[in-house]
mmCIF file of C-alpha atoms in Angstrom:
data_model
loop_
_atom_site.group_PDB
_atom_site.id
_atom_site.type_symbol
_atom_site.label_atom_id
_atom_site.label_comp_id
_atom_site.label_asym_id
_atom_site.label_seq_id
_atom_site.Cartn_x
_atom_site.Cartn_y
_atom_site.Cartn_z
ATOM 1 C CA MET A 5 -25.659 -117.368 -52.142
ATOM 2 C CA GLU A 6 -25.300 -118.900 -55.697
ATOM 3 C CA THR A 7 -23.117 -116.822 -58.119
ATOM 4 C CA VAL A 8 -24.825 -116.515 -61.725
ATOM 5 C CA SER A 9 -22.668 -118.879 -63.070
ATOM 6 C CA GLN A 10 -23.668 -121.683 -60.558
ATOM 7 C CA ALA A 11 -27.420 -120.749 -60.983
ATOM 8 C CA GLY A 12 -26.818 -120.802 -64.743
ATOM 9 C CA LYS A 13 -24.930 -124.550 -64.492
ATOM 10 C CA LYS A 14 -27.894 -125.542 -62.043
ATOM 11 C CA ALA A 15 -30.771 -124.385 -64.474
ATOM 12 C CA GLU A 16 -28.875 -126.274 -67.565
ATOM 13 C CA LYS A 17 -29.284 -129.646 -65.366
ATOM 14 C CA THR A 18 -32.754 -128.632 -64.756
ATOM 15 C CA LEU A 19 -33.434 -128.536 -68.427
ATOM 16 C CA LYS A 20 -31.964 -131.550 -69.322
ATOM 17 C CA LEU A 21 -33.957 -133.632 -66.688
ATOM 18 C CA ILE A 22 -37.071 -131.602 -68.053
ATOM 19 C CA THR A 23 -36.457 -132.905 -71.411
ATOM 20 C CA LYS A 24 -35.790 -136.573 -70.298
ATOM 21 C CA LEU A 25 -38.856 -136.630 -68.098
ATOM 22 C CA LEU A 26 -41.226 -135.247 -70.730
ATOM 23 C CA ALA A 27 -40.049 -137.829 -73.463
ATOM 24 C CA LYS A 28 -40.179 -140.439 -70.960
ATOM 25 C CA ALA A 29 -43.993 -139.544 -70.033
ATOM 26 C CA GLU A 30 -44.722 -139.374 -73.754
ATOM 27 C CA SER A 31 -43.348 -142.619 -74.523
ATOM 28 C CA THR A 32 -44.474 -144.902 -71.781
ATOM 29 C CA PRO A 33 -47.656 -147.483 -72.371
ATOM 30 C CA PHE A 34 -47.793 -147.307 -68.580
ATOM 31 C CA PRO A 35 -50.581 -144.429 -67.001
ATOM 32 C CA ALA A 36 -49.052 -144.737 -63.901
ATOM 33 C CA GLU A 37 -45.155 -144.096 -65.001
ATOM 34 C CA ALA A 38 -46.714 -141.500 -67.230
ATOM 35 C CA GLN A 39 -48.266 -139.763 -64.311
ATOM 36 C CA THR A 40 -45.159 -139.981 -62.164
ATOM 37 C CA PHE A 41 -42.977 -138.736 -65.045
ATOM 38 C CA GLN A 42 -45.235 -135.523 -65.988
ATOM 39 C CA GLU A 43 -45.919 -134.514 -62.166
ATOM 40 C CA HIS A 44 -41.890 -134.628 -62.037
ATOM 41 C CA ALA A 45 -41.559 -132.424 -65.658
ATOM 42 C CA GLU A 46 -44.258 -129.868 -64.654
ATOM 43 C CA ARG A 47 -42.833 -129.024 -61.457
ATOM 44 C CA LEU A 48 -39.000 -128.588 -62.646
ATOM 45 C CA MET A 49 -40.563 -126.473 -65.296
ATOM 46 C CA VAL A 50 -41.969 -124.058 -62.652
ATOM 47 C CA ARG A 51 -38.838 -124.199 -60.711
ATOM 48 C CA TYR A 52 -36.733 -123.825 -63.986
ATOM 49 C CA GLY A 53 -38.701 -120.882 -64.952
ATOM 50 C CA ILE A 54 -38.078 -119.419 -61.419
ATOM 51 C CA GLU A 55 -34.695 -119.961 -61.649
ATOM 52 C CA GLN A 56 -34.120 -118.235 -65.087
ATOM 53 C CA ALA A 57 -36.114 -115.250 -63.860
ATOM 54 C CA SER A 58 -33.518 -114.872 -61.020
ATOM 55 C CA ILE A 59 -30.369 -115.327 -63.058
ATOM 56 C CA ASP A 60 -31.926 -113.028 -65.351
ATOM 57 C CA ALA A 61 -32.689 -110.246 -62.905
ATOM 58 C CA ALA A 62 -29.168 -110.779 -61.384
ATOM 59 C CA ALA A 63 -27.774 -110.308 -64.803
ATOM 60 C CA GLY A 64 -29.378 -106.841 -65.339
ATOM 61 C CA LYS A 65 -28.475 -105.748 -62.149
ATOM 62 C CA ALA A 66 -25.043 -106.319 -62.865
ATOM 63 C CA GLY A 67 -25.083 -104.286 -66.159
ATOM 64 C CA LYS A 68 -25.048 -107.135 -68.289
ATOM 65 C CA PRO A 69 -27.626 -108.162 -71.221
ATOM 66 C CA GLN A 70 -30.432 -109.965 -70.350
ATOM 67 C CA GLU A 71 -32.345 -112.828 -71.615
ATOM 68 C CA PRO A 72 -34.175 -111.627 -75.108
ATOM 69 C CA MET A 73 -37.667 -111.104 -75.063
ATOM 70 C CA VAL A 74 -39.447 -113.165 -78.162
ATOM 71 C CA GLU A 75 -42.515 -113.616 -80.124
ATOM 72 C CA GLN A 76 -43.501 -117.210 -80.979
ATOM 73 C CA ARG A 77 -46.530 -118.108 -83.614
ATOM 74 C CA PHE A 78 -48.255 -121.447 -83.833
ATOM 75 C CA GLU A 79 -51.711 -122.364 -85.591
ATOM 76 C CA LEU A 80 -54.311 -124.557 -83.994
ATOM 77 C CA SER A 81 -56.825 -125.904 -86.880
ATOM 78 C CA GLY A 82 -59.721 -128.105 -87.009
ATOM 79 C CA GLN A 83 -62.851 -128.366 -85.464
ATOM 80 C CA TYR A 84 -61.479 -128.358 -81.946
ATOM 81 C CA ARG A 85 -59.456 -125.053 -82.327
ATOM 82 C CA VAL A 86 -61.283 -123.128 -79.982
ATOM 83 C CA GLY A 87 -61.381 -124.993 -76.796
ATOM 84 C CA LEU A 88 -57.636 -125.818 -77.348
ATOM 85 C CA ALA A 89 -56.853 -122.314 -77.904
ATOM 86 C CA ARG A 90 -58.459 -121.540 -74.778
ATOM 87 C CA GLY A 91 -56.842 -124.526 -72.984
ATOM 88 C CA PHE A 92 -53.375 -123.640 -73.954
ATOM 89 C CA THR A 93 -54.025 -119.715 -73.086
ATOM 90 C CA LEU A 94 -54.979 -121.162 -69.550
ATOM 91 C CA ILE A 95 -51.696 -123.070 -69.490
ATOM 92 C CA ALA A 96 -49.327 -120.475 -70.658
ATOM 93 C CA MET A 97 -50.936 -117.866 -68.169
ATOM 94 C CA ALA A 98 -50.251 -120.187 -65.261
ATOM 95 C CA PHE A 99 -46.727 -119.775 -65.439
ATOM 96 C CA ASN A 100 -47.488 -115.900 -64.906
ATOM 97 C CA THR A 101 -44.438 -114.524 -67.081
ATOM 98 C CA VAL A 102 -45.406 -114.843 -70.428
ATOM 99 C CA ARG A 103 -48.597 -113.095 -72.686
ATOM 100 C CA VAL A 104 -50.482 -114.850 -74.988
ATOM 101 C CA LEU A 105 -52.549 -112.853 -77.925
ATOM 102 C CA GLN A 106 -54.895 -114.793 -80.568
ATOM 103 C CA ALA A 107 -56.009 -113.784 -83.993
ATOM 104 C CA ASN A 108 -58.678 -115.542 -86.217
ATOM 105 C CA THR A 109 -58.734 -116.795 -89.696
ATOM 106 C CA SER A 110 -61.896 -118.451 -91.037
ATOM 107 C CA ALA A 111 -59.838 -121.996 -90.818
ATOM 108 C CA ALA A 112 -57.427 -121.526 -87.826
ATOM 109 C CA LYS A 113 -56.518 -119.849 -84.586
ATOM 110 C CA ILE A 114 -53.311 -118.391 -84.632
ATOM 111 C CA MET A 115 -51.238 -117.910 -81.243
ATOM 112 C CA TYR A 116 -48.918 -115.660 -80.593
ATOM 113 C CA LEU A 117 -46.702 -116.634 -77.199
ATOM 114 C CA ILE A 118 -44.566 -113.627 -75.743
ATOM 115 C CA GLY A 119 -41.972 -113.486 -73.071
ATOM 116 C CA ALA A 120 -38.651 -114.492 -72.244
ATOM 117 C CA GLU A 121 -37.066 -116.903 -74.566
ATOM 118 C CA SER A 122 -36.388 -119.837 -72.165
ATOM 119 C CA ASP A 123 -39.969 -119.569 -70.872
ATOM 120 C CA VAL A 124 -41.603 -119.434 -74.135
ATOM 121 C CA ALA A 125 -39.318 -122.456 -75.156
ATOM 122 C CA GLN A 126 -40.629 -124.196 -72.203
ATOM 123 C CA ILE A 127 -44.000 -123.820 -72.570
ATOM 124 C CA LEU A 128 -44.104 -124.771 -76.234
ATOM 125 C CA ARG A 129 -42.651 -128.054 -75.380
ATOM 126 C CA LEU A 130 -45.005 -128.532 -72.686
ATOM 127 C CA PHE A 131 -47.969 -128.137 -75.077
ATOM 128 C CA ALA A 132 -46.444 -130.583 -77.747
ATOM 129 C CA SER A 133 -46.186 -132.813 -74.656
ATOM 130 C CA LEU A 134 -49.626 -132.524 -73.375
ATOM 131 C CA LYS A 135 -51.105 -132.499 -77.112
ATOM 132 C CA LEU A 136 -49.656 -136.136 -77.271
ATOM 133 C CA GLN A 137 -51.172 -136.854 -74.039
ATOM 134 C CA LEU A 138 -54.435 -135.546 -74.503
ATOM 135 C CA GLU A 139 -55.088 -137.471 -78.042
ATOM 136 C CA THR A 140 -54.449 -140.448 -76.021
ATOM 137 C CA ALA A 141 -56.734 -139.771 -73.463
ATOM 138 C CA LEU A 142 -59.388 -138.856 -75.677
ATOM 139 C CA GLN A 143 -59.052 -141.547 -77.820
ATOM 140 C CA ALA A 144 -59.346 -144.077 -74.909
ATOM 141 C CA TRP A 145 -62.387 -142.119 -73.405
ATOM 142 C CA TRP A 146 -64.469 -141.793 -76.769
ATOM 143 C CA LEU A 147 -63.961 -145.571 -77.479
ATOM 144 C CA ASP A 148 -65.924 -146.583 -74.593
ATOM 145 C CA TYR A 149 -68.289 -143.844 -74.273
ATOM 146 C CA ARG A 150 -71.558 -145.062 -73.621
ATOM 147 C CA TYR A 151 -73.655 -141.963 -75.007
ATOM 148 C CA LYS A 152 -72.331 -141.672 -78.333
ATOM 149 C CA PRO A 153 -74.692 -143.971 -80.065
ATOM 150 C CA TYR A 154 -77.453 -141.221 -79.343
ATOM 151 C CA LEU A 155 -75.448 -138.116 -80.284
ATOM 152 C CA THR A 156 -75.726 -136.138 -83.488
ATOM 153 C CA PRO A 157 -72.663 -135.526 -85.242
ATOM 154 C CA HIS A 158 -72.587 -131.828 -83.987
ATOM 155 C CA GLU A 159 -73.191 -132.839 -80.367
ATOM 156 C CA LYS A 160 -70.343 -135.742 -80.492
ATOM 157 C CA THR A 161 -67.779 -132.638 -81.513
ATOM 158 C CA LEU A 162 -68.928 -130.776 -78.511
ATOM 159 C CA GLU A 163 -68.521 -133.618 -76.261
ATOM 160 C CA ARG A 164 -64.890 -134.213 -77.333
ATOM 161 C CA ARG A 165 -64.010 -130.679 -77.592
ATOM 162 C CA GLN A 166 -65.292 -130.378 -73.769
ATOM 163 C CA PHE A 167 -63.421 -133.384 -73.060
ATOM 164 C CA GLN A 168 -60.238 -131.746 -74.084
ATOM 165 C CA LEU A 169 -60.749 -128.165 -72.667
ATOM 166 C CA ALA A 170 -61.670 -129.849 -69.266
ATOM 167 C CA PHE A 171 -58.102 -131.720 -69.455
ATOM 168 C CA LEU A 172 -56.287 -128.944 -70.466
ATOM 169 C CA ALA A 173 -58.222 -126.755 -67.713
ATOM 170 C CA THR A 174 -57.366 -129.132 -64.878
ATOM 171 C CA VAL A 175 -53.717 -129.061 -66.159
ATOM 172 C CA ALA A 176 -53.532 -125.442 -66.063
ATOM 173 C CA HIS A 177 -55.203 -124.989 -62.507
ATOM 174 C CA ARG A 178 -52.526 -127.545 -61.170
ATOM 175 C CA ILE A 179 -49.477 -125.677 -62.675
ATOM 176 C CA GLU A 180 -50.859 -122.358 -61.269
ATOM 177 C CA ALA A 181 -50.877 -123.910 -57.724
ATOM 178 C CA VAL A 182 -47.281 -125.389 -58.032
ATOM 179 C CA HIS A 183 -46.292 -121.894 -59.565
ATOM 180 C CA SER A 184 -47.593 -120.056 -56.171
ATOM 181 C CA SER A 185 -46.147 -122.749 -53.573
ATOM 182 C CA GLU A 186 -42.696 -122.823 -55.323
ATOM 183 C CA ALA A 187 -42.552 -118.793 -55.645
ATOM 184 C CA ALA A 188 -43.439 -118.668 -52.181
ATOM 185 C CA ALA A 189 -40.550 -121.219 -51.002
ATOM 186 C CA ALA A 190 -37.971 -119.299 -52.923
ATOM 187 C CA GLU A 191 -35.621 -116.953 -51.855
ATOM 188 C CA PRO A 192 -37.032 -113.412 -50.699
ATOM 189 C CA GLY A 193 -37.772 -110.918 -53.380
ATOM 190 C CA THR A 194 -38.606 -113.749 -55.902
ATOM 191 C CA SER A 195 -42.110 -112.149 -56.503
ATOM 192 C CA ILE A 196 -40.332 -109.085 -57.308
ATOM 193 C CA VAL A 197 -38.035 -110.785 -59.800
ATOM 194 C CA LEU A 198 -41.401 -112.710 -61.154
ATOM 195 C CA ALA A 199 -42.943 -109.390 -61.637
ATOM 196 C CA GLY A 200 -40.091 -107.901 -63.469
ATOM 197 C CA ARG A 201 -40.172 -110.665 -65.960
ATOM 198 C CA ARG A 202 -43.770 -110.244 -66.596
ATOM 199 C CA GLU A 203 -43.510 -106.561 -67.073
ATOM 200 C CA ARG A 204 -40.741 -107.029 -69.556
ATOM 201 C CA ALA A 205 -43.324 -109.205 -71.645
ATOM 202 C CA ASP A 206 -45.751 -106.995 -71.228
ATOM 203 C CA GLU A 207 -43.414 -103.737 -72.456
ATOM 204 C CA HIS A 208 -42.355 -106.163 -75.463
ATOM 205 C CA VAL A 209 -46.194 -106.900 -76.579
ATOM 206 C CA GLN A 210 -46.721 -102.852 -76.289
ATOM 207 C CA ALA A 211 -43.337 -102.515 -78.577
ATOM 208 C CA LEU A 212 -44.395 -104.993 -81.429
ATOM 209 C CA TYR A 213 -48.242 -104.043 -80.966
ATOM 210 C CA PRO A 214 -48.853 -100.207 -79.858
ATOM 211 C CA ALA A 215 -52.275 -100.086 -81.164
ATOM 212 C CA LEU A 216 -53.269 -103.584 -79.927
ATOM 213 C CA ARG A 217 -56.866 -103.532 -78.496
ATOM 214 C CA SER A 218 -58.959 -106.113 -76.524
ATOM 215 C CA ALA A 219 -61.410 -108.114 -78.889
ATOM 216 C CA ARG A 220 -64.499 -109.923 -78.018
ATOM 217 C CA ARG A 221 -64.176 -113.491 -76.632
ATOM 218 C CA GLN A 222 -65.111 -115.596 -79.543
ATOM 219 C CA PRO A 223 -68.238 -117.700 -78.379
ATOM 220 C CA MET A 224 -68.194 -121.172 -77.967
ATOM 221 C CA SER A 225 -70.740 -123.800 -77.492
ATOM 222 C CA TYR A 226 -70.119 -126.459 -74.851
ATOM 223 C CA GLY A 227 -70.438 -130.270 -74.278
ATOM 224 C CA SER A 228 -72.109 -132.263 -71.239
ATOM 225 C CA SER A 229 -71.015 -132.297 -67.750
ATOM 226 C CA SER A 230 -70.024 -136.009 -68.413
ATOM 227 C CA ALA A 231 -67.681 -134.956 -71.193
ATOM 228 C CA HIS A 232 -66.132 -132.319 -68.828
ATOM 229 C CA ALA A 233 -65.952 -134.805 -65.497
ATOM 230 C CA ALA A 234 -63.879 -137.442 -67.806
ATOM 231 C CA GLY A 235 -61.695 -134.770 -69.080
ATOM 232 C CA SER A 236 -60.880 -133.263 -65.691
ATOM 233 C CA HIS A 237 -60.183 -137.061 -64.413
ATOM 234 C CA ALA A 238 -57.842 -137.578 -67.782
ATOM 235 C CA GLY A 239 -55.977 -134.069 -66.835
ATOM 236 C CA THR A 240 -55.259 -135.587 -63.339
ATOM 237 C CA MET A 241 -52.956 -138.103 -64.765
ATOM 238 C CA ALA A 242 -50.698 -135.153 -65.810
ATOM 239 C CA SER A 243 -50.541 -134.264 -62.185
ATOM 240 C CA VAL A 244 -48.455 -131.973 -60.495
ATOM 241 C CA ASN A 245 -49.418 -131.352 -56.812
ATOM 242 C CA GLY A 246 -51.436 -134.276 -55.415
ATOM 243 C CA ALA A 247 -52.219 -132.269 -52.070
ATOM 244 C CA VAL A 248 -53.880 -129.705 -54.640
ATOM 245 C CA ASP A 249 -55.281 -132.089 -57.060
ATOM 246 C CA ALA A 250 -58.383 -133.433 -55.367
ATOM 247 C CA ALA A 251 -59.564 -130.287 -54.523
ATOM 248 C CA ARG A 252 -58.795 -128.448 -57.800
ATOM 249 C CA HIS A 253 -60.673 -131.793 -59.472
ATOM 250 C CA ALA A 254 -63.934 -131.546 -57.403
ATOM 251 C CA ALA A 255 -63.948 -127.859 -58.040
ATOM 252 C CA LEU A 256 -63.957 -128.458 -61.644
ATOM 253 C CA VAL A 257 -66.430 -131.027 -61.891
ATOM 254 C CA GLY A 258 -68.518 -128.941 -59.772
ATOM 255 C CA ASP A 259 -68.627 -126.522 -62.646
ATOM 256 C CA PRO A 260 -69.204 -128.454 -65.832
ATOM 257 C CA ARG A 261 -69.034 -125.049 -67.758
ATOM 258 C CA ILE A 262 -65.986 -123.349 -67.777
ATOM 259 C CA PRO A 263 -66.343 -119.506 -69.182
#
């Protein structure tokens, strides 16, 4: 069995590799290369999160200080903010150890990501990488979108937003599948360790916002099934599990209106 020190060194190496892979995925002009780098990076991110949770639990058992719980705030503005907020929330929740809160202003969606410091940092890093890839994919799709000349300005906005939401939802479903498979393959007791990490995040939310109440979901108009299918397909370029990808993609394309 690994000592806490050995596990910590292993996790540090994993973190460095994740950073390198994401940077390569963002910079390569070749889609196949980007897919390979992104696939490897996201699987390692899941493993890293599980490793960190195990290290943290072991430290707590030994009576040592545990990893701090933190809150990171970021804003999404512009006409696509509602769809992006939903997509990024799905991705964050796929890691299953953090909590996401939202607040609205007249011009922005304010997101609060709450959880263990390393989990929050990794998810924000993934957000930044996916945002770059999403922008590139959206531009390429929209350039040749054949229905574009027949749409009103509002309909064009809905189509682009639908593409973005489908892209992010596809990635979220795959991360969720990878997380389940990695947790199942980990050492016995990992599910209890991850549940404890989630509980700490919940406790931190309660401590920060004791009067917090659930709000109504903000309504959102949707684009076409064509835009949704294109976004889902583009999301496969951030593949994390080839065996699961086809089934997930087929299910999403068959349901062009994600609630």
